[in-house]
XYZ file of C-alpha atoms in Angstrom:
561
model
C -11.691 -4.234 -26.749
C -13.997 -6.113 -24.646
C -13.452 -5.916 -20.857
C -13.503 -9.811 -20.440
C -10.398 -10.048 -22.475
C -8.678 -7.385 -20.541
C -9.590 -9.130 -17.319
C -8.482 -12.759 -18.535
C -5.211 -11.474 -19.810
C -4.339 -9.352 -16.732
C -5.494 -12.111 -14.164
C -3.843 -14.948 -16.117
C -0.483 -13.125 -16.372
C -0.413 -12.285 -12.645
C -1.413 -15.864 -11.754
C 1.531 -17.123 -13.871
C 3.878 -14.711 -12.171
C 2.627 -16.091 -8.749
C 3.010 -19.790 -9.574
C 6.251 -19.581 -11.563
C 8.266 -16.452 -11.100
C 7.587 -16.090 -7.220
C 8.627 -19.735 -6.731
C 12.010 -19.105 -8.385
C 12.554 -15.805 -6.561
C 11.790 -17.253 -3.124
C 13.529 -20.534 -3.501
C 16.561 -19.731 -5.627
C 17.297 -16.147 -4.794
C 15.976 -15.500 -1.280
C 16.439 -19.218 -0.457
C 13.677 -19.257 2.309
C 14.330 -21.893 4.945
C 11.359 -23.671 6.621
C 13.653 -24.197 9.728
C 14.675 -20.615 10.140
C 13.413 -19.337 13.492
C 11.575 -16.234 12.753
C 11.331 -13.100 14.962
C 7.695 -13.831 15.616
C 8.898 -16.911 17.610
C 12.277 -15.605 18.701
C 10.793 -12.333 20.108
C 7.295 -13.298 20.684
C 5.452 -10.747 23.094
C 1.813 -11.200 22.294
C 1.601 -7.617 21.150
C 3.535 -6.993 18.161
C 5.369 -10.304 17.732
C 2.862 -12.882 17.123
C 3.335 -16.188 14.971
C 0.334 -16.065 12.702
C -1.483 -18.298 10.352
C -0.319 -17.412 6.829
C -3.888 -16.982 5.516
C -4.741 -14.350 8.289
C -1.381 -12.609 7.853
C -2.002 -12.405 4.203
C -5.187 -10.503 4.879
C -3.475 -8.269 7.182
C -0.762 -7.588 4.909
C -2.759 -7.294 1.658
C -5.360 -5.048 3.258
C -2.829 -2.754 5.003
C -0.800 -2.126 1.622
C -3.848 -1.816 -0.619
C -5.894 1.082 0.947
C -7.472 3.283 -1.716
C -4.230 3.930 -3.684
C -4.416 0.906 -5.994
C -8.012 2.336 -6.916
C -7.054 6.028 -7.255
C -3.853 5.673 -9.149
C -4.937 3.359 -11.942
C -8.344 5.308 -12.201
C -6.381 8.623 -12.836
C -3.663 7.127 -15.165
C -6.065 5.765 -17.663
C -6.355 9.392 -18.920
C -3.256 8.445 -21.028
C -5.290 5.411 -22.289
C -5.869 2.031 -20.946
C -2.898 0.170 -22.438
C -0.174 1.906 -20.711
C -1.918 1.526 -17.296
C -2.775 -2.073 -18.005
C 0.770 -3.003 -19.089
C 2.406 -1.195 -15.891
C -0.037 -2.808 -13.422
C 0.511 -6.301 -14.858
C 4.198 -6.408 -15.457
C 4.828 -4.052 -12.373
C 2.908 -6.616 -10.187
C 4.979 -9.545 -11.508
C 8.512 -8.249 -11.724
C 8.451 -5.183 -9.415
C 5.929 -5.429 -6.626
C 5.982 -9.137 -5.803
C 9.787 -9.211 -5.527
C 9.752 -5.997 -3.519
C 7.163 -7.029 -1.039
C 8.434 -10.496 -0.529
C 11.998 -9.278 -0.390
C 11.240 -6.630 2.178
C 9.652 -9.235 4.440
C 12.447 -11.574 3.989
C 15.248 -9.097 4.565
C 13.488 -7.798 7.771
C 12.682 -11.313 9.248
C 16.375 -12.214 8.652
C 17.315 -9.078 10.828
C 15.189 -9.512 13.804
C 12.208 -7.804 12.126
C 13.871 -4.446 11.820
C 12.041 -1.878 9.762
C 13.542 -1.055 6.380
C 14.759 2.273 7.867
C 16.724 0.844 10.679
C 17.808 -2.022 8.354
C 19.478 0.616 6.233
C 21.797 1.503 9.019
C 23.128 -2.176 9.176
C 23.166 -2.806 5.632
C 24.335 0.478 3.995
C 25.382 2.984 6.645
C 24.022 5.300 9.419
C 24.029 8.394 7.253
C 21.741 6.623 4.749
C 19.572 5.495 7.648
C 19.016 8.907 8.919
C 18.097 10.256 5.660
C 16.022 7.278 4.726
C 13.941 7.447 7.961
C 13.078 11.010 7.218
C 11.590 9.904 3.781
C 9.661 7.153 5.479
C 8.358 9.732 7.846
C 7.189 11.983 5.275
C 5.411 9.003 3.350
C 3.617 7.835 6.474
C 2.573 11.433 7.259
C 1.021 11.946 3.659
C -0.741 8.535 3.849
C -2.337 8.877 7.265
C -3.452 12.589 6.827
C -4.747 12.142 3.296
C -6.569 8.764 3.983
C -8.314 10.315 6.732
C -9.641 12.929 4.310
C -10.599 10.307 1.810
C -12.376 8.211 4.341
C -14.359 11.204 5.776
C -15.305 12.516 2.283
C -16.751 9.045 1.450
C -18.675 8.832 4.840
C -20.178 12.117 4.014
C -20.948 11.441 0.289
C -22.248 7.884 0.907
C -23.905 7.864 4.448
C -25.239 4.398 3.614
C -21.692 3.199 4.199
C -21.516 4.431 7.944
C -22.993 1.224 9.517
C -20.864 -1.362 7.628
C -17.660 0.807 7.897
C -17.820 1.118 11.668
C -19.599 -2.159 12.221
C -16.562 -4.012 10.563
C -14.482 -2.844 13.677
C -16.994 -4.625 15.955
C -16.842 -7.830 13.704
C -13.089 -7.796 13.849
C -12.923 -7.565 17.660
C -15.294 -10.486 17.906
C -13.357 -12.527 15.295
C -10.160 -11.992 17.162
C -11.629 -13.375 20.321
C -13.069 -16.448 18.667
C -9.848 -17.226 16.826
C -7.376 -16.572 19.725
C -9.427 -17.015 22.876
C -12.106 -19.577 21.812
C -9.748 -21.432 19.213
C -12.653 -21.549 16.801
C -11.889 -22.962 13.357
C -10.852 -20.338 10.798
C -13.414 -21.523 8.150
C -16.362 -21.107 10.486
C -15.180 -17.698 11.788
C -14.588 -16.483 8.187
C -18.164 -17.517 7.196
C -19.617 -15.776 10.331
C -17.483 -12.689 9.806
C -18.404 -12.386 5.847
C -22.295 -12.870 6.580
C -22.077 -10.183 9.314
C -20.208 -7.662 7.215
C -22.320 -8.240 4.056
C -25.516 -8.203 6.205
C -24.520 -4.592 7.301
C -23.704 -3.693 3.756
C -27.345 -4.706 2.947
C -28.917 -2.722 5.931
C -26.502 0.250 5.249
C -28.765 1.892 2.466
C -31.875 1.334 4.798
C -30.123 3.178 7.649
C -27.906 5.955 6.363
C -26.192 7.832 9.056
C -24.623 11.357 8.782
C -23.153 13.595 11.173
C -24.796 17.108 11.738
C -23.158 19.793 9.305
C -21.705 21.295 12.544
C -20.706 19.396 15.804
C -20.036 22.307 18.044
C -17.398 24.387 16.384
C -16.402 21.489 14.103
C -17.686 20.655 10.655
C -18.819 17.086 9.742
C -15.578 16.608 7.893
C -13.430 17.772 10.651
C -15.394 15.686 13.180
C -15.050 12.427 11.022
C -11.321 13.143 10.700
C -10.764 13.582 14.499
C -12.908 10.405 15.198
C -10.781 8.450 12.605
C -7.444 9.409 14.377
C -8.867 8.664 17.899
C -9.740 5.220 16.540
C -6.433 4.642 14.767
C -4.639 5.665 17.867
C -6.387 3.170 20.018
C -6.126 0.438 17.343
C -2.271 1.049 17.044
C -1.783 0.471 20.805
C -3.872 -2.888 21.016
C -2.232 -6.241 20.435
C -2.120 -7.008 16.791
C -4.285 -10.243 17.181
C -7.149 -8.340 18.917
C -8.095 -5.933 16.051
C -5.532 -5.181 13.383
C -5.138 -8.915 12.251
C -8.773 -9.879 12.152
C -9.986 -6.638 10.644
C -7.441 -6.975 7.854
C -8.276 -10.572 7.407
C -11.973 -10.118 7.142
C -11.454 -7.096 4.722
C -9.138 -9.169 2.565
C -11.978 -11.777 2.259
C -14.604 -9.162 1.500
C -12.389 -7.772 -1.106
C -12.009 -10.896 -2.977
C -15.797 -11.455 -2.818
C -16.253 -7.862 -3.936
C -13.710 -8.328 -6.810
C -15.350 -11.766 -7.590
C -18.849 -10.040 -7.909
C -17.164 -7.200 -10.062
C -15.328 -9.691 -12.302
C -18.462 -11.931 -12.470
C -20.519 -8.821 -13.569
C -18.028 -8.190 -16.200
C -18.336 -11.557 -17.657
C -22.129 -11.379 -17.645
C -22.586 -7.777 -18.754
C -19.477 -8.148 -21.221
C -18.914 -4.386 -21.493
C -16.546 -2.757 -24.093
C -13.821 -0.420 -23.214
C -14.929 2.794 -24.296
C -11.838 4.739 -23.178
C -9.073 4.960 -25.939
C -6.141 2.371 -25.914
C -3.567 5.331 -26.278
C -5.174 8.622 -25.594
C -3.606 11.086 -28.177
C -6.151 13.899 -27.274
C -5.401 14.394 -23.610
C -6.718 17.343 -21.772
C -4.419 20.563 -21.853
C -2.150 20.471 -18.870
C -1.872 16.668 -18.633
C 1.789 15.903 -17.857
C 3.881 13.520 -20.113
C 3.139 9.838 -19.964
C 6.842 9.108 -19.162
C 7.823 9.189 -16.464
C 4.448 10.308 -14.771
C 2.762 7.162 -15.405
C 5.167 5.204 -13.040
C 4.560 7.524 -10.174
C 0.831 8.104 -10.605
C 0.335 4.229 -10.427
C 2.253 3.121 -7.466
C 0.206 0.775 -5.267
C -0.967 -1.873 -7.931
C 2.409 -1.821 -9.641
C 5.002 -1.090 -6.861
C 4.910 0.950 -3.906
C 7.292 2.003 -1.341
C 4.834 2.058 1.440
C 4.551 -1.830 1.044
C 8.071 -2.011 2.214
C 7.096 -0.175 5.364
C 4.287 -2.637 5.992
C 6.423 -5.667 5.068
C 9.325 -4.736 7.419
C 7.225 -2.859 9.949
C 4.342 -5.166 11.043
C 4.200 -8.354 8.694
C 7.898 -9.520 9.282
C 7.049 -9.463 13.082
C 4.221 -11.929 12.333
C 5.628 -14.570 9.929
C 5.154 -18.043 11.299
C 7.589 -19.833 8.877
C 9.954 -18.275 6.451
C 8.378 -20.025 3.292
C 5.128 -17.978 4.213
C 7.047 -15.078 2.741
C 6.000 -16.022 -0.626
C 2.254 -16.305 -0.089
C 1.950 -13.401 2.091
C 4.242 -11.031 0.350
C 4.108 -11.916 -3.476
C 0.509 -13.093 -3.432
C -0.345 -10.012 -1.486
C 1.024 -7.904 -4.441
C -0.952 -10.057 -6.735
C -4.219 -9.251 -4.805
C -3.321 -5.670 -5.111
C -2.653 -6.093 -8.641
C -5.931 -7.584 -9.240
C -7.623 -4.634 -7.326
C -5.829 -2.221 -9.621
C -6.928 -4.155 -12.730
C -10.462 -4.025 -11.581
C -10.105 -0.096 -11.019
C -8.819 0.120 -14.701
C -11.793 -1.857 -15.989
C -14.380 0.107 -13.995
C -12.943 3.412 -15.030
C -12.720 2.413 -18.706
C -15.676 0.003 -19.418
C -18.070 1.245 -16.658
C -19.393 4.171 -18.941
C -21.975 3.849 -21.934
C -19.901 6.076 -24.425
C -16.615 7.615 -24.969
C -18.376 11.095 -24.455
C -19.315 9.962 -21.015
C -15.948 8.815 -20.193
C -14.425 12.173 -21.514
C -16.917 14.052 -19.475
C -15.269 12.635 -16.366
C -11.646 12.926 -17.642
C -11.923 16.535 -18.680
C -8.508 17.370 -16.898
C -5.720 15.575 -15.253
C -6.271 14.274 -11.759
C -9.916 13.539 -12.482
C -11.391 10.158 -12.085
C -10.022 8.316 -9.117
C -12.385 6.872 -6.574
C -15.419 8.555 -7.928
C -14.765 6.914 -11.352
C -14.222 3.574 -9.774
C -17.456 3.591 -7.647
C -19.661 4.882 -10.682
C -18.105 2.774 -13.362
C -18.037 -0.291 -11.155
C -21.656 0.299 -9.842
C -22.891 0.499 -13.557
C -21.102 -2.910 -14.420
C -22.656 -4.477 -11.236
C -26.029 -3.331 -12.225
C -25.816 -4.281 -15.824
C -24.275 -7.631 -15.015
C -25.924 -8.794 -11.798
C -28.871 -6.532 -11.632
C -27.968 -4.945 -8.235
C -29.618 -1.875 -7.329
C -27.506 1.237 -7.961
C -27.383 2.482 -4.412
C -26.415 -1.044 -3.184
C -23.704 -1.414 -5.690
C -22.385 1.942 -4.718
C -22.584 1.250 -1.047
C -20.514 -2.097 -1.731
C -17.893 -0.393 -3.640
C -17.731 2.556 -1.246
C -17.319 0.283 1.791
C -14.571 -1.609 -0.084
C -12.665 1.582 -0.644
C -13.179 2.997 2.822
C -12.376 -0.246 4.667
C -9.123 -0.549 2.711
C -8.130 2.988 3.396
C -8.918 2.467 7.071
C -6.855 -0.641 7.389
C -3.926 1.287 5.704
C -4.481 4.079 8.169
C -4.430 1.651 11.245
C -1.208 0.018 10.040
C 0.315 3.522 9.045
C -0.187 4.937 12.348
C 1.305 1.896 14.033
C 4.285 2.207 11.678
C 4.734 5.862 12.383
C 4.676 4.950 16.213
C 7.494 2.506 15.383
C 9.536 5.297 13.653
C 9.178 7.435 16.740
C 10.218 4.623 18.964
C 13.188 3.733 16.718
C 14.253 7.575 16.909
C 13.866 7.263 20.625
C 16.305 4.254 20.555
C 18.827 5.855 18.210
C 19.009 9.071 20.069
C 18.662 7.433 23.653
C 15.445 9.323 24.468
C 13.824 6.933 26.869
C 10.220 8.238 27.012
C 9.927 8.270 23.137
C 10.771 4.399 23.117
C 7.312 3.837 25.014
C 4.291 2.828 22.882
C 1.804 5.510 24.284
C 4.004 8.688 24.002
C 5.097 7.614 20.541
C 1.547 7.076 19.456
C 0.749 10.484 20.703
C 3.635 11.980 18.696
C 2.372 10.111 15.639
C -1.165 11.307 15.924
C -0.044 14.942 16.812
C 2.088 15.059 13.770
C -0.721 14.007 11.547
C -3.319 16.323 13.023
C -0.769 19.225 12.939
C -0.438 18.672 9.142
C -4.169 18.010 8.701
C -5.315 21.100 10.542
C -2.380 23.410 10.661
C -2.149 23.489 6.818
C -5.877 23.405 6.164
C -8.459 24.392 8.834
C -10.987 21.933 7.446
C -8.643 19.062 8.138
C -7.604 18.458 4.529
C -4.074 20.034 5.026
C -2.510 16.540 4.099
C -3.630 17.227 0.537
C -1.440 20.210 0.271
C 1.579 17.871 -0.006
C -0.076 14.997 -1.571
C 1.182 15.844 -5.104
C 4.537 14.629 -3.882
C 3.306 11.217 -2.649
C 3.755 9.504 -5.852
C 7.353 10.373 -6.266
C 8.273 10.200 -2.691
C 6.545 6.649 -2.444
C 8.378 5.337 -5.455
C 11.675 6.640 -4.329
C 11.064 4.733 -1.058
C 10.338 1.585 -3.276
C 13.623 2.146 -5.145
C 15.592 2.552 -1.931
C 14.013 -0.508 -0.463
C 15.283 -2.618 -3.422
C 18.639 -1.053 -2.959
C 18.782 -2.397 0.587
C 17.643 -5.840 -0.558
C 20.026 -5.859 -3.385
C 23.106 -4.962 -1.116
C 22.012 -7.824 1.296
C 21.848 -10.218 -1.703
C 25.329 -9.247 -2.843
C 26.670 -9.758 0.713
C 25.259 -13.212 0.705
C 26.702 -13.946 -2.711
C 23.541 -14.324 -4.511
C 22.254 -13.031 -7.936
C 21.322 -9.305 -7.734
C 19.874 -8.404 -11.217
C 16.261 -9.515 -10.258
C 16.145 -6.733 -7.704
C 18.846 -4.330 -9.265
C 17.113 -4.153 -12.755
C 13.669 -2.863 -11.314
C 15.299 -0.513 -8.766
C 17.413 1.148 -11.767
C 14.248 1.579 -13.750
C 12.341 2.944 -10.737
C 14.952 5.287 -9.386
C 15.402 6.708 -13.069
C 11.656 7.252 -13.456
C 11.241 8.737 -9.934
C 14.126 11.127 -10.161
C 12.823 12.422 -13.666
C 9.425 12.773 -11.922
C 10.838 14.871 -9.119
C 12.687 17.140 -11.618
C 9.477 17.550 -13.750
C 7.504 18.361 -10.523
C 10.126 20.696 -9.495
C 9.889 22.734 -12.690
C 6.151 22.741 -12.420
C 6.193 24.017 -8.752
C 8.628 26.650 -9.845
C 6.422 27.836 -12.687
C 3.516 28.050 -10.372
C 5.375 29.903 -7.777
C 4.389 27.131 -5.266
C 7.554 27.678 -3.007
C 6.395 25.337 -0.319
C 6.102 22.245 -2.541
C 9.265 23.471 -4.552
C 11.330 23.555 -1.424
C 10.015 20.191 -0.227
C 10.647 18.515 -3.682
C 14.194 19.870 -3.452
C 14.728 18.427 -0.125
C 13.414 15.009 -1.154
C 15.525 15.062 -4.499
C 18.711 15.986 -2.438
C 17.847 13.124 0.062
C 17.342 10.698 -2.869
C 20.633 11.546 -4.409
C 22.496 11.238 -0.951
C 21.080 7.826 -0.266
C 21.594 6.646 -3.777
C 25.274 7.782 -3.627
C 25.647 6.035 -0.079
C 23.995 2.894 -1.321
C 25.878 2.653 -4.547
C 29.207 3.066 -2.674
C 28.265 0.160 -0.131
C 27.212 -1.823 -3.225
C 30.461 -1.325 -5.083
C 32.459 -1.971 -1.945
C 30.690 -5.221 -1.303
C 30.968 -6.420 -4.856
C 34.690 -5.648 -4.770
C 35.023 -7.537 -1.519
C 33.388 -10.625 -2.897
C 35.632 -10.605 -5.821
C 38.573 -10.392 -3.645
C 37.307 -13.205 -1.512
C 36.684 -15.441 -4.564
C 40.156 -14.449 -5.934
C 41.689 -15.571 -2.681
C 39.834 -18.763 -2.450
C 40.973 -19.712 -6.015
C 44.599 -19.050 -5.224
């Protein structure tokens, strides 16, 4: 299979999904209303609630949900063959992720921009809300702690990326001022920002910057992780227009340019996919394709973290309700296109099958390194770019996305603590600064308490896939119950959630046995807790759904008599 056909089939299907399926979902099922007064206007405060241009908001949403996960998951999952990964990314984007993301924004904006956790209390019940928010907290804890490790590792391995990664923050601050204080046109600001960012990517290899191996008592890895959390804490407290929005927007633009370069190089180089379509000779210890494929590839097909961003920050910035379609569904399409690029880079970026097998010698291999190495080879062969420059470009793409996810993730974790403060009437916890300190403290406690080098988050990372997909299923449950209450068709969300909850529950059970066999009692206990929480929330939600369906039938029968 030539990679060009893979690219055209994938992008063509996702484009069709956006232009046709998303229009049907948003207009006929969600029934978005251009006259609806969104929370961004109703509750505008200039900090979190800010009516935002849909293109800028799309950049924020897309880059916040993307992170490194749509690269890592697909680039690991191709070990089962490129066909399963390709099909799940394409059809998952069209029928799962787009509906999930747009639905979460719509449901939240219709309920004063409440997070999906808080919304569960109103739609399903308080018991489900309490359990749901614990699952949400665990997902955010994993994402923030692990992405800090990922970013630190890439900055150490590719010091040429240091200047563009940190320089992008300065560019974002300037862009925020130009847009909101100087009222400069978006097109001009975009051109200035992109030129500045790619100028730094060009300069990066000429001026590589590394931290000393030891900074006082801390290693370079520990120092980077602490610096990243200090930055993320400051970013989470600043008004969204000042840093978060412009940083995410310019990152979204640079990603599409990066994807354009990568896809353009595929057309010019015309590489063949050297990986098998279905790998019948997987390395020993590789788990079964079903259900693990559907939790290994989360972001890029469907991800519960998206529901947190959709209901946590994006819904507070929606200017007009019809923007839900562009921001939410098209944001999912953008992430799907990134996941597709990761599949192509990790399967067609190597000269021979033997070279590919040398990378994928055991389950869990590949990931970011396969994307960067394979993608750099395609860029070099197709566009003639220098290897170091190609690797820097792709590394910056990965790190900037992981960084924007970490920015948003810490802000969301701060919201969780503030919501807990509101629920349990703890006044000091409802304030932004103390809640941010709690968010950072919990992440650092996991990062350094469970691993002295700051990589403690990696200890619970094996449960991220299942926990994240569980969260996606529960988010779809909330949306489904809400649709039933409104008397709207529910199968467009109910069918994907039933599939997802089935695969996730099977995944949790398989992992439970694996942890038991290995004697890993910490992960075994945590897996069991998550599994019990899943069952309890599913039962609560099913009960609420059944009651609402019966109530609707009784109401219809009364009206007909």
